[in-house]
PDB file of C-alpha atoms in Angstrom:
ATOM      1  CA  UNK A 308      -7.937  -8.649  26.869  1.00  0.00           C
ATOM      2  CA  UNK A 309      -4.737  -7.822  28.767  1.00  0.00           C
ATOM      3  CA  UNK A 310      -5.519  -5.222  31.446  1.00  0.00           C
ATOM      4  CA  UNK A 311      -2.048  -3.646  31.603  1.00  0.00           C
ATOM      5  CA  UNK A 312       1.174  -3.789  29.615  1.00  0.00           C
ATOM      6  CA  UNK A 313       4.690  -2.892  30.688  1.00  0.00           C
ATOM      7  CA  UNK A 314       6.962  -1.713  27.913  1.00  0.00           C
ATOM      8  CA  UNK A 315      10.705  -2.186  27.687  1.00  0.00           C
ATOM      9  CA  UNK A 316      10.888   1.487  28.641  1.00  0.00           C
ATOM     10  CA  UNK A 317       9.213   0.758  31.974  1.00  0.00           C
ATOM     11  CA  UNK A 318       6.095   2.624  30.890  1.00  0.00           C
ATOM     12  CA  UNK A 319       2.784   1.072  31.942  1.00  0.00           C
ATOM     13  CA  UNK A 320       0.023   1.057  29.316  1.00  0.00           C
ATOM     14  CA  UNK A 321      -3.678   0.508  29.858  1.00  0.00           C
ATOM     15  CA  UNK A 322      -5.691  -0.639  26.817  1.00  0.00           C
ATOM     16  CA  UNK A 323      -8.721   1.630  26.417  1.00  0.00           C
ATOM     17  CA  UNK A 324     -10.642   0.105  23.513  1.00  0.00           C
ATOM     18  CA  UNK A 325     -10.259  -1.986  20.376  1.00  0.00           C
ATOM     19  CA  UNK A 326      -9.757   0.184  17.299  1.00  0.00           C
ATOM     20  CA  UNK A 327      -9.166  -2.664  14.833  1.00  0.00           C
ATOM     21  CA  UNK A 328     -10.420  -6.241  14.965  1.00  0.00           C
ATOM     22  CA  UNK A 329      -8.303  -8.775  13.131  1.00  0.00           C
ATOM     23  CA  UNK A 330     -10.150 -10.443  10.199  1.00  0.00           C
ATOM     24  CA  UNK A 331      -9.602 -13.948  11.590  1.00  0.00           C
ATOM     25  CA  UNK A 332     -11.390 -12.858  14.797  1.00  0.00           C
ATOM     26  CA  UNK A 333      -8.415 -13.844  16.941  1.00  0.00           C
ATOM     27  CA  UNK A 334      -8.363 -11.224  19.740  1.00  0.00           C
ATOM     28  CA  UNK A 335      -4.626 -11.762  20.160  1.00  0.00           C
ATOM     29  CA  UNK A 336      -4.086  -9.776  16.958  1.00  0.00           C
ATOM     30  CA  UNK A 337      -6.521  -6.930  17.645  1.00  0.00           C
ATOM     31  CA  UNK A 338      -5.179  -3.376  17.768  1.00  0.00           C
ATOM     32  CA  UNK A 339      -6.019  -1.346  20.874  1.00  0.00           C
ATOM     33  CA  UNK A 340      -5.915   2.308  21.777  1.00  0.00           C
ATOM     34  CA  UNK A 341      -3.919   2.558  25.013  1.00  0.00           C
ATOM     35  CA  UNK A 342      -3.142   5.329  27.481  1.00  0.00           C
ATOM     36  CA  UNK A 343       0.422   6.032  28.582  1.00  0.00           C
ATOM     37  CA  UNK A 344       3.206   8.466  27.717  1.00  0.00           C
ATOM     38  CA  UNK A 345       6.750   7.419  26.876  1.00  0.00           C
ATOM     39  CA  UNK A 346       9.680   8.929  28.752  1.00  0.00           C
ATOM     40  CA  UNK A 347      11.355  11.387  26.380  1.00  0.00           C
ATOM     41  CA  UNK A 348      14.819   9.910  26.986  1.00  0.00           C
ATOM     42  CA  UNK A 349      13.694   6.376  26.116  1.00  0.00           C
ATOM     43  CA  UNK A 350      11.877   7.553  23.009  1.00  0.00           C
ATOM     44  CA  UNK A 351      15.058   9.180  21.732  1.00  0.00           C
ATOM     45  CA  UNK A 352      17.255   6.135  22.418  1.00  0.00           C
ATOM     46  CA  UNK A 353      14.764   3.657  20.998  1.00  0.00           C
ATOM     47  CA  UNK A 354      14.199   5.537  17.766  1.00  0.00           C
ATOM     48  CA  UNK A 355      17.906   6.006  17.139  1.00  0.00           C
ATOM     49  CA  UNK A 356      18.370   2.243  16.948  1.00  0.00           C
ATOM     50  CA  UNK A 357      15.961   1.787  14.071  1.00  0.00           C
ATOM     51  CA  UNK A 358      17.169   0.743  10.646  1.00  0.00           C
ATOM     52  CA  UNK A 359      15.147   3.408   8.853  1.00  0.00           C
ATOM     53  CA  UNK A 360      15.361   6.038  11.584  1.00  0.00           C
ATOM     54  CA  UNK A 361      16.113   8.863   9.139  1.00  0.00           C
ATOM     55  CA  UNK A 362      13.110   8.024   6.979  1.00  0.00           C
ATOM     56  CA  UNK A 363      10.235  10.016   8.440  1.00  0.00           C
ATOM     57  CA  UNK A 364       7.798   8.334   6.048  1.00  0.00           C
ATOM     58  CA  UNK A 365       8.258   4.925   7.734  1.00  0.00           C
ATOM     59  CA  UNK A 366       6.362   4.085  10.928  1.00  0.00           C
ATOM     60  CA  UNK A 367       8.164   2.284  13.757  1.00  0.00           C
ATOM     61  CA  UNK A 368       6.987   0.980  17.089  1.00  0.00           C
ATOM     62  CA  UNK A 369       8.143   3.135  19.996  1.00  0.00           C
ATOM     63  CA  UNK A 370       7.944   0.523  22.743  1.00  0.00           C
ATOM     64  CA  UNK A 371       7.291  -3.181  23.219  1.00  0.00           C
ATOM     65  CA  UNK A 372       6.126  -5.697  25.780  1.00  0.00           C
ATOM     66  CA  UNK A 373       8.057  -8.841  24.876  1.00  0.00           C
ATOM     67  CA  UNK A 374       6.338 -11.041  27.441  1.00  0.00           C
ATOM     68  CA  UNK A 375       2.910 -10.395  25.925  1.00  0.00           C
ATOM     69  CA  UNK A 376       4.286 -10.001  22.374  1.00  0.00           C
ATOM     70  CA  UNK A 377       2.825  -6.507  21.990  1.00  0.00           C
ATOM     71  CA  UNK A 378       4.238  -3.565  20.039  1.00  0.00           C
ATOM     72  CA  UNK A 379       3.381   0.034  20.927  1.00  0.00           C
ATOM     73  CA  UNK A 380       3.049   2.729  18.252  1.00  0.00           C
ATOM     74  CA  UNK A 381       2.318   6.431  18.305  1.00  0.00           C
ATOM     75  CA  UNK A 382      -1.386   6.938  17.681  1.00  0.00           C
ATOM     76  CA  UNK A 383      -2.396   7.824  14.118  1.00  0.00           C
ATOM     77  CA  UNK A 384      -5.674   9.558  13.331  1.00  0.00           C
ATOM     78  CA  UNK A 385      -6.583   7.142  10.565  1.00  0.00           C
ATOM     79  CA  UNK A 386      -5.303   4.981   7.755  1.00  0.00           C
ATOM     80  CA  UNK A 387      -5.660   5.782   4.075  1.00  0.00           C
ATOM     81  CA  UNK A 388      -8.252   3.089   3.365  1.00  0.00           C
ATOM     82  CA  UNK A 389     -10.596   4.551   5.973  1.00  0.00           C
ATOM     83  CA  UNK A 390      -9.952   8.144   4.979  1.00  0.00           C
ATOM     84  CA  UNK A 391     -10.445   7.680   1.231  1.00  0.00           C
ATOM     85  CA  UNK A 392     -13.639   5.675   1.753  1.00  0.00           C
ATOM     86  CA  UNK A 393     -15.032   8.100   4.328  1.00  0.00           C
ATOM     87  CA  UNK A 394     -13.972  11.346   2.661  1.00  0.00           C
ATOM     88  CA  UNK A 395     -14.803  11.239  -1.084  1.00  0.00           C
ATOM     89  CA  UNK A 396     -14.365  15.049  -1.554  1.00  0.00           C
ATOM     90  CA  UNK A 397     -10.701  14.846  -0.515  1.00  0.00           C
ATOM     91  CA  UNK A 398      -8.820  17.332  -2.759  1.00  0.00           C
ATOM     92  CA  UNK A 399      -6.646  15.885  -5.514  1.00  0.00           C
ATOM     93  CA  UNK A 400      -3.549  17.643  -4.223  1.00  0.00           C
ATOM     94  CA  UNK A 401      -4.027  16.021  -0.812  1.00  0.00           C
ATOM     95  CA  UNK A 402      -4.238  12.620  -2.505  1.00  0.00           C
ATOM     96  CA  UNK A 403      -1.013  13.345  -4.372  1.00  0.00           C
ATOM     97  CA  UNK A 404       0.665  14.373  -1.125  1.00  0.00           C
ATOM     98  CA  UNK A 405      -0.227  11.052   0.497  1.00  0.00           C
ATOM     99  CA  UNK A 406       1.168   9.135  -2.473  1.00  0.00           C
ATOM    100  CA  UNK A 407       4.355  11.180  -2.469  1.00  0.00           C
ATOM    101  CA  UNK A 408       5.096  10.231   1.138  1.00  0.00           C
ATOM    102  CA  UNK A 409       4.419   6.529   0.556  1.00  0.00           C
ATOM    103  CA  UNK A 410       6.535   6.627  -2.587  1.00  0.00           C
ATOM    104  CA  UNK A 411       9.457   8.176  -0.728  1.00  0.00           C
ATOM    105  CA  UNK A 412       9.262   5.425   1.892  1.00  0.00           C
ATOM    106  CA  UNK A 413       9.362   2.706  -0.774  1.00  0.00           C
ATOM    107  CA  UNK A 414      12.127   4.472  -2.682  1.00  0.00           C
ATOM    108  CA  UNK A 415      14.299   4.459   0.427  1.00  0.00           C
ATOM    109  CA  UNK A 416      13.545   0.820   1.231  1.00  0.00           C
ATOM    110  CA  UNK A 417      14.321  -0.280  -2.324  1.00  0.00           C
ATOM    111  CA  UNK A 418      17.569   1.697  -2.325  1.00  0.00           C
ATOM    112  CA  UNK A 419      18.640  -0.433   0.661  1.00  0.00           C
ATOM    113  CA  UNK A 420      17.443  -3.621  -1.085  1.00  0.00           C
ATOM    114  CA  UNK A 421      14.492  -4.042   1.281  1.00  0.00           C
ATOM    115  CA  UNK A 422      10.932  -5.022   0.369  1.00  0.00           C
ATOM    116  CA  UNK A 423       7.880  -4.038   2.390  1.00  0.00           C
ATOM    117  CA  UNK A 424       5.801  -6.903   0.908  1.00  0.00           C
ATOM    118  CA  UNK A 425       2.402  -5.653   2.095  1.00  0.00           C
ATOM    119  CA  UNK A 426       1.802  -2.314   0.404  1.00  0.00           C
ATOM    120  CA  UNK A 427      -1.886  -1.472   0.809  1.00  0.00           C
ATOM    121  CA  UNK A 428      -3.924   1.572   1.897  1.00  0.00           C
ATOM    122  CA  UNK A 429      -4.655   0.310   5.407  1.00  0.00           C
ATOM    123  CA  UNK A 430      -0.898   0.127   6.023  1.00  0.00           C
ATOM    124  CA  UNK A 431      -0.519   3.853   5.339  1.00  0.00           C
ATOM    125  CA  UNK A 432      -1.107   5.810   8.547  1.00  0.00           C
ATOM    126  CA  UNK A 433      -1.967   9.499   8.572  1.00  0.00           C
ATOM    127  CA  UNK A 434      -2.495  12.347  11.002  1.00  0.00           C
ATOM    128  CA  UNK A 435      -5.046  14.880   9.809  1.00  0.00           C
ATOM    129  CA  UNK A 436      -7.634  17.338  11.087  1.00  0.00           C
ATOM    130  CA  UNK A 437     -10.032  20.014   9.873  1.00  0.00           C
ATOM    131  CA  UNK A 438      -9.022  23.504  11.013  1.00  0.00           C
ATOM    132  CA  UNK A 439     -11.178  26.429  12.144  1.00  0.00           C
ATOM    133  CA  UNK A 440     -11.563  27.510   8.523  1.00  0.00           C
ATOM    134  CA  UNK A 441     -12.918  24.046   7.652  1.00  0.00           C
ATOM    135  CA  UNK A 442      -9.861  23.264   5.563  1.00  0.00           C
ATOM    136  CA  UNK A 443      -8.434  19.761   5.458  1.00  0.00           C
ATOM    137  CA  UNK A 444      -4.966  19.563   7.026  1.00  0.00           C
ATOM    138  CA  UNK A 445      -2.503  16.715   6.495  1.00  0.00           C
ATOM    139  CA  UNK A 446       0.297  16.558   9.047  1.00  0.00           C
ATOM    140  CA  UNK A 447       2.027  13.192   8.815  1.00  0.00           C
ATOM    141  CA  UNK A 448       1.819  10.165   6.530  1.00  0.00           C
ATOM    142  CA  UNK A 449       3.789   6.990   7.192  1.00  0.00           C
ATOM    143  CA  UNK A 450       4.065   3.528   5.693  1.00  0.00           C
ATOM    144  CA  UNK A 451       3.659   1.048   8.524  1.00  0.00           C
ATOM    145  CA  UNK A 452       3.406  -2.661   9.326  1.00  0.00           C
ATOM    146  CA  UNK A 453       6.960  -3.745   8.543  1.00  0.00           C
ATOM    147  CA  UNK A 454       6.348  -7.219   9.989  1.00  0.00           C
ATOM    148  CA  UNK A 455       6.719  -8.902   6.588  1.00  0.00           C
ATOM    149  CA  UNK A 456       9.575  -6.703   5.360  1.00  0.00           C
ATOM    150  CA  UNK A 457      12.795  -8.438   4.386  1.00  0.00           C
ATOM    151  CA  UNK A 458      16.104  -7.687   2.742  1.00  0.00           C
ATOM    152  CA  UNK A 459      16.858  -9.226  -0.624  1.00  0.00           C
ATOM    153  CA  UNK A 460      20.133 -11.055  -1.110  1.00  0.00           C
ATOM    154  CA  UNK A 461      21.745  -9.891  -4.332  1.00  0.00           C
ATOM    155  CA  UNK A 462      19.236 -10.312  -7.191  1.00  0.00           C
ATOM    156  CA  UNK A 463      17.382 -13.256  -5.671  1.00  0.00           C
ATOM    157  CA  UNK A 464      13.585 -13.218  -6.083  1.00  0.00           C
ATOM    158  CA  UNK A 465      10.883 -14.615  -3.802  1.00  0.00           C
ATOM    159  CA  UNK A 466       8.718 -17.560  -4.751  1.00  0.00           C
ATOM    160  CA  UNK A 467       6.096 -17.136  -2.042  1.00  0.00           C
ATOM    161  CA  UNK A 468       2.624 -15.633  -1.757  1.00  0.00           C
ATOM    162  CA  UNK A 469       3.031 -12.778   0.710  1.00  0.00           C
ATOM    163  CA  UNK A 470       0.823  -9.766   1.391  1.00  0.00           C
ATOM    164  CA  UNK A 471      -2.773  -8.784   0.731  1.00  0.00           C
ATOM    165  CA  UNK A 472      -4.166 -10.407  -2.397  1.00  0.00           C
ATOM    166  CA  UNK A 473      -6.036  -7.268  -3.531  1.00  0.00           C
ATOM    167  CA  UNK A 474      -2.850  -5.246  -3.923  1.00  0.00           C
ATOM    168  CA  UNK A 475      -0.446  -7.794  -5.393  1.00  0.00           C
ATOM    169  CA  UNK A 476       1.161  -7.926  -8.838  1.00  0.00           C
ATOM    170  CA  UNK A 477       0.378 -10.782 -11.268  1.00  0.00           C
ATOM    171  CA  UNK A 478       3.540 -12.620 -10.228  1.00  0.00           C
ATOM    172  CA  UNK A 479       2.606 -11.904  -6.613  1.00  0.00           C
ATOM    173  CA  UNK A 480      -0.779 -13.599  -7.117  1.00  0.00           C
ATOM    174  CA  UNK A 481       1.124 -16.657  -8.317  1.00  0.00           C
ATOM    175  CA  UNK A 482       3.901 -16.444  -5.737  1.00  0.00           C
ATOM    176  CA  UNK A 483       6.544 -16.569  -8.457  1.00  0.00           C
ATOM    177  CA  UNK A 484       9.469 -14.185  -8.922  1.00  0.00           C
ATOM    178  CA  UNK A 485       8.539 -11.391  -6.520  1.00  0.00           C
ATOM    179  CA  UNK A 486      10.926  -8.468  -6.138  1.00  0.00           C
ATOM    180  CA  UNK A 487      11.076  -4.680  -6.189  1.00  0.00           C
ATOM    181  CA  UNK A 488       9.232  -4.683  -9.518  1.00  0.00           C
ATOM    182  CA  UNK A 489       6.308  -6.447  -7.797  1.00  0.00           C
ATOM    183  CA  UNK A 490       6.144  -3.751  -5.139  1.00  0.00           C
ATOM    184  CA  UNK A 491       6.147  -1.069  -7.836  1.00  0.00           C
ATOM    185  CA  UNK A 492       3.046  -2.742  -9.296  1.00  0.00           C
ATOM    186  CA  UNK A 493       1.396  -2.725  -5.858  1.00  0.00           C
ATOM    187  CA  UNK A 494       2.182   0.971  -5.521  1.00  0.00           C
ATOM    188  CA  UNK A 495       0.557   1.520  -8.919  1.00  0.00           C
ATOM    189  CA  UNK A 496      -2.639  -0.118  -7.656  1.00  0.00           C
ATOM    190  CA  UNK A 497      -2.430   2.011  -4.519  1.00  0.00           C
ATOM    191  CA  UNK A 498      -2.115   5.139  -6.674  1.00  0.00           C
ATOM    192  CA  UNK A 499      -5.189   4.119  -8.663  1.00  0.00           C
ATOM    193  CA  UNK A 500      -7.220   3.746  -5.470  1.00  0.00           C
ATOM    194  CA  UNK A 501      -5.986   6.884  -3.704  1.00  0.00           C
ATOM    195  CA  UNK A 502      -6.471   9.097  -6.765  1.00  0.00           C
ATOM    196  CA  UNK A 503      -9.895   7.771  -7.777  1.00  0.00           C
ATOM    197  CA  UNK A 504     -11.363   6.389  -4.560  1.00  0.00           C
ATOM    198  CA  UNK A 505     -12.368   3.230  -6.461  1.00  0.00           C
ATOM    199  CA  UNK A 506     -11.416  -0.187  -5.059  1.00  0.00           C
ATOM    200  CA  UNK A 507     -11.039  -1.904  -8.405  1.00  0.00           C
ATOM    201  CA  UNK A 508      -9.737  -5.214  -7.095  1.00  0.00           C
ATOM    202  CA  UNK A 509     -12.034  -5.946  -4.164  1.00  0.00           C
ATOM    203  CA  UNK A 510     -14.090  -9.082  -4.897  1.00  0.00           C
ATOM    204  CA  UNK A 511     -16.874 -10.358  -2.691  1.00  0.00           C
ATOM    205  CA  UNK A 512     -14.740 -12.917  -0.899  1.00  0.00           C
ATOM    206  CA  UNK A 513     -17.728 -14.737   0.590  1.00  0.00           C
ATOM    207  CA  UNK A 514     -19.479 -15.313  -2.736  1.00  0.00           C
ATOM    208  CA  UNK A 515     -16.643 -16.222  -5.118  1.00  0.00           C
ATOM    209  CA  UNK A 516     -16.368 -19.999  -5.667  1.00  0.00           C
ATOM    210  CA  UNK A 517     -12.621 -20.007  -6.402  1.00  0.00           C
ATOM    211  CA  UNK A 518      -9.451 -18.656  -4.836  1.00  0.00           C
ATOM    212  CA  UNK A 519      -9.476 -14.829  -4.725  1.00  0.00           C
ATOM    213  CA  UNK A 520      -5.976 -14.798  -6.250  1.00  0.00           C
ATOM    214  CA  UNK A 521      -7.415 -16.242  -9.453  1.00  0.00           C
ATOM    215  CA  UNK A 522     -10.246 -13.714  -9.588  1.00  0.00           C
ATOM    216  CA  UNK A 523      -7.882 -10.787  -9.169  1.00  0.00           C
ATOM    217  CA  UNK A 524      -5.277 -12.233 -11.541  1.00  0.00           C
ATOM    218  CA  UNK A 525      -7.961 -12.508 -14.229  1.00  0.00           C
ATOM    219  CA  UNK A 526      -8.947  -8.890 -13.645  1.00  0.00           C
ATOM    220  CA  UNK A 527      -5.330  -7.687 -13.739  1.00  0.00           C
ATOM    221  CA  UNK A 528      -4.821  -9.373 -17.101  1.00  0.00           C
ATOM    222  CA  UNK A 529      -8.089  -7.884 -18.377  1.00  0.00           C
ATOM    223  CA  UNK A 530      -7.182  -4.364 -17.290  1.00  0.00           C
ATOM    224  CA  UNK A 531      -3.478  -4.277 -18.095  1.00  0.00           C
ATOM    225  CA  UNK A 532      -3.102  -6.868 -20.889  1.00  0.00           C
ATOM    226  CA  UNK A 533      -2.177  -8.180 -23.365  1.00  0.00           C
ATOM    227  CA  UNK A 534      -0.265 -11.001 -21.706  1.00  0.00           C
ATOM    228  CA  UNK A 535       3.437 -10.615 -22.590  1.00  0.00           C
ATOM    229  CA  UNK A 536       5.782 -13.550 -23.118  1.00  0.00           C
ATOM    230  CA  UNK A 537       8.122 -11.843 -20.654  1.00  0.00           C
ATOM    231  CA  UNK A 538       5.685 -12.462 -17.777  1.00  0.00           C
ATOM    232  CA  UNK A 539       5.388 -16.141 -18.710  1.00  0.00           C
ATOM    233  CA  UNK A 540       9.163 -16.409 -18.685  1.00  0.00           C
ATOM    234  CA  UNK A 541       9.407 -14.476 -15.430  1.00  0.00           C
ATOM    235  CA  UNK A 542       7.065 -16.708 -13.400  1.00  0.00           C
ATOM    236  CA  UNK A 543       9.147 -19.652 -14.650  1.00  0.00           C
ATOM    237  CA  UNK A 544       6.723 -22.424 -13.844  1.00  0.00           C
ATOM    238  CA  UNK A 545       4.606 -24.716 -16.007  1.00  0.00           C
ATOM    239  CA  UNK A 546       1.524 -24.527 -13.790  1.00  0.00           C
ATOM    240  CA  UNK A 547       1.701 -20.747 -13.364  1.00  0.00           C
ATOM    241  CA  UNK A 548       2.372 -20.216 -17.054  1.00  0.00           C
ATOM    242  CA  UNK A 549      -0.542 -22.399 -18.140  1.00  0.00           C
ATOM    243  CA  UNK A 550      -2.879 -20.547 -15.793  1.00  0.00           C
ATOM    244  CA  UNK A 551      -1.844 -17.196 -17.272  1.00  0.00           C
ATOM    245  CA  UNK A 552      -2.309 -18.455 -20.837  1.00  0.00           C
ATOM    246  CA  UNK A 553      -5.706 -19.994 -20.057  1.00  0.00           C
ATOM    247  CA  UNK A 554      -6.916 -16.756 -18.489  1.00  0.00           C
ATOM    248  CA  UNK A 555      -5.726 -14.705 -21.449  1.00  0.00           C
ATOM    249  CA  UNK A 556      -7.449 -17.018 -23.945  1.00  0.00           C
ATOM    250  CA  UNK A 557     -10.693 -16.546 -22.019  1.00  0.00           C
ATOM    251  CA  UNK A 558     -10.253 -12.769 -22.037  1.00  0.00           C
ATOM    252  CA  UNK A 559      -9.556 -12.674 -25.779  1.00  0.00           C
ATOM    253  CA  UNK A 560     -12.748 -14.623 -26.496  1.00  0.00           C
ATOM    254  CA  UNK A 561     -14.833 -12.236 -24.399  1.00  0.00           C
ATOM    255  CA  UNK A 562     -15.729  -9.523 -26.915  1.00  0.00           C
ATOM    256  CA  UNK A 563     -17.857  -7.552 -24.461  1.00  0.00           C
ATOM    257  CA  UNK A 564     -16.029  -7.457 -21.168  1.00  0.00           C
ATOM    258  CA  UNK A 565     -17.973  -6.871 -17.972  1.00  0.00           C
ATOM    259  CA  UNK A 566     -17.801  -3.484 -16.267  1.00  0.00           C
ATOM    260  CA  UNK A 567     -14.476  -3.088 -14.493  1.00  0.00           C
ATOM    261  CA  UNK A 568     -12.791  -5.669 -16.723  1.00  0.00           C
ATOM    262  CA  UNK A 569     -12.282  -3.370 -19.697  1.00  0.00           C
ATOM    263  CA  UNK A 570      -8.735  -2.351 -20.732  1.00  0.00           C
ATOM    264  CA  UNK A 571      -7.201   0.292 -18.483  1.00  0.00           C
ATOM    265  CA  UNK A 572      -7.021   2.763 -21.377  1.00  0.00           C
ATOM    266  CA  UNK A 573     -10.810   2.692 -21.655  1.00  0.00           C
ATOM    267  CA  UNK A 574     -11.456   3.718 -18.047  1.00  0.00           C
ATOM    268  CA  UNK A 575     -12.937   7.210 -17.837  1.00  0.00           C
ATOM    269  CA  UNK A 576     -12.961   9.985 -15.266  1.00  0.00           C
ATOM    270  CA  UNK A 577     -16.730   9.622 -15.060  1.00  0.00           C
ATOM    271  CA  UNK A 578     -16.239   6.310 -13.251  1.00  0.00           C
ATOM    272  CA  UNK A 579     -12.693   6.882 -11.989  1.00  0.00           C
ATOM    273  CA  UNK A 580     -12.379  10.487 -10.742  1.00  0.00           C
ATOM    274  CA  UNK A 581      -9.021  12.224 -11.275  1.00  0.00           C
ATOM    275  CA  UNK A 582      -7.876   9.557 -13.755  1.00  0.00           C
ATOM    276  CA  UNK A 583      -6.727  11.973 -16.451  1.00  0.00           C
ATOM    277  CA  UNK A 584      -4.096  11.299 -19.124  1.00  0.00           C
ATOM    278  CA  UNK A 585      -1.173  12.175 -16.853  1.00  0.00           C
ATOM    279  CA  UNK A 586      -2.429   9.919 -14.060  1.00  0.00           C
ATOM    280  CA  UNK A 587      -3.004   7.075 -16.530  1.00  0.00           C
ATOM    281  CA  UNK A 588       0.499   7.486 -17.919  1.00  0.00           C
ATOM    282  CA  UNK A 589       2.045   7.347 -14.443  1.00  0.00           C
ATOM    283  CA  UNK A 590       0.059   4.273 -13.404  1.00  0.00           C
ATOM    284  CA  UNK A 591       0.944   2.561 -16.690  1.00  0.00           C
ATOM    285  CA  UNK A 592       4.629   2.970 -15.859  1.00  0.00           C
ATOM    286  CA  UNK A 593       4.078   0.892 -12.727  1.00  0.00           C
ATOM    287  CA  UNK A 594       1.530  -1.682 -13.903  1.00  0.00           C
ATOM    288  CA  UNK A 595       3.160  -3.008 -17.055  1.00  0.00           C
ATOM    289  CA  UNK A 596       2.589  -6.775 -17.081  1.00  0.00           C
ATOM    290  CA  UNK A 597       6.224  -7.212 -18.099  1.00  0.00           C
ATOM    291  CA  UNK A 598       8.103  -6.897 -14.774  1.00  0.00           C
ATOM    292  CA  UNK A 599      11.246  -5.806 -16.596  1.00  0.00           C
ATOM    293  CA  UNK A 600       9.493  -2.791 -18.123  1.00  0.00           C
ATOM    294  CA  UNK A 601       8.125  -1.341 -14.895  1.00  0.00           C
ATOM    295  CA  UNK A 602       9.724   1.882 -13.733  1.00  0.00           C
ATOM    296  CA  UNK A 603      11.786   1.846 -10.541  1.00  0.00           C
ATOM    297  CA  UNK A 604      10.642   3.825  -7.507  1.00  0.00           C
ATOM    298  CA  UNK A 605      13.458   6.335  -7.905  1.00  0.00           C
ATOM    299  CA  UNK A 606      12.117   7.171 -11.387  1.00  0.00           C
ATOM    300  CA  UNK A 607       8.483   7.208 -10.295  1.00  0.00           C
ATOM    301  CA  UNK A 608       9.288   9.814  -7.658  1.00  0.00           C
ATOM    302  CA  UNK A 609      10.722  12.181 -10.282  1.00  0.00           C
ATOM    303  CA  UNK A 610       7.772  11.828 -12.655  1.00  0.00           C
ATOM    304  CA  UNK A 611       6.346  15.216 -13.784  1.00  0.00           C
ATOM    305  CA  UNK A 612       2.951  14.204 -12.367  1.00  0.00           C
ATOM    306  CA  UNK A 613       4.402  14.861  -8.914  1.00  0.00           C
ATOM    307  CA  UNK A 614       5.648  18.379  -9.705  1.00  0.00           C
ATOM    308  CA  UNK A 615       4.538  20.892  -7.081  1.00  0.00           C
ATOM    309  CA  UNK A 616       3.421  18.258  -4.577  1.00  0.00           C
ATOM    310  CA  UNK A 617       4.439  18.973  -0.991  1.00  0.00           C
ATOM    311  CA  UNK A 618       4.999  16.737   2.018  1.00  0.00           C
ATOM    312  CA  UNK A 619       2.114  18.098   4.073  1.00  0.00           C
ATOM    313  CA  UNK A 620      -0.388  20.860   3.645  1.00  0.00           C
ATOM    314  CA  UNK A 621      -3.658  22.663   4.194  1.00  0.00           C
ATOM    315  CA  UNK A 622      -6.190  21.946   1.495  1.00  0.00           C
ATOM    316  CA  UNK A 623      -9.303  23.873   0.622  1.00  0.00           C
ATOM    317  CA  UNK A 624     -10.342  26.387  -1.990  1.00  0.00           C
ATOM    318  CA  UNK A 625      -6.821  27.767  -1.718  1.00  0.00           C
ATOM    319  CA  UNK A 626      -4.265  24.970  -1.400  1.00  0.00           C
ATOM    320  CA  UNK A 627      -0.920  25.695   0.217  1.00  0.00           C
ATOM    321  CA  UNK A 628       1.938  23.358   1.009  1.00  0.00           C
ATOM    322  CA  UNK A 629       4.998  22.918   3.131  1.00  0.00           C
ATOM    323  CA  UNK A 630       7.659  20.844   1.397  1.00  0.00           C
ATOM    324  CA  UNK A 631      10.075  19.213   3.839  1.00  0.00           C
ATOM    325  CA  UNK A 632      13.409  17.797   2.767  1.00  0.00           C
ATOM    326  CA  UNK A 633      13.153  14.429   1.074  1.00  0.00           C
TER     327      UNK A 633
END
């Protein structure tokens, strides 16, 4: 581990401890908590140069050590994956607040023709605490890890597998025809997880005998089918199309689907907390298997399901909110 880092600002940082170990066990990609305060003047100059500087819902690095290829970020209390898994009683309105902030970040990126390409709960960073009255307080939520983000040229689509397999659209699993519509689907899966606390698309990677993309693609078709001709046309590839059709034939023959593979409409609040009719309707708008029929982020953010949701708040028996400007 590097003992000290010197940022472009001149600030010296001392790594304190590892707070995230990279899955491939390469220490070069671990995330460390480090001590060191940025000069106020540098912080102001550095932030003003950022492409999305006016978007408070997007997380940027505040310093960098180019020699050691290290980026420095403001510390965040947690990420959404950790918080949802570790705090099941999290109030529904707090969950909606988190999703509103992520949605606003994606809406702004899409308006500028940018894709994040790795929308997942552990890329949503939050600052929170419990106050003296034991109420849960959300202060800041930001979409981070823009390393994969890119700007689309005109209406061109991507034919690459990019991002975390558990949160990708059907076309994303195949690496065919990815665009803003694919990211809307990923946001729909994120909404399902944040609202219910259920990781629906998390296979046991060590035990499955085939590629995880195929396992999750099969489950996506099971949950959100039937398979539309529009998706076959969209992926525009013989191999990808045949795989989709083979999976759907298997699903149609399976009269009694295994738990978790039933149609989305049959999921109940008993197994998926907070998944009421309004939540189902919203998620359906984003997870249509026909990419052309998915709502755009600008429309998702004006959906009635989000009425009355603030940008931060104090949540308890009495929930109150502060709604900042969008």
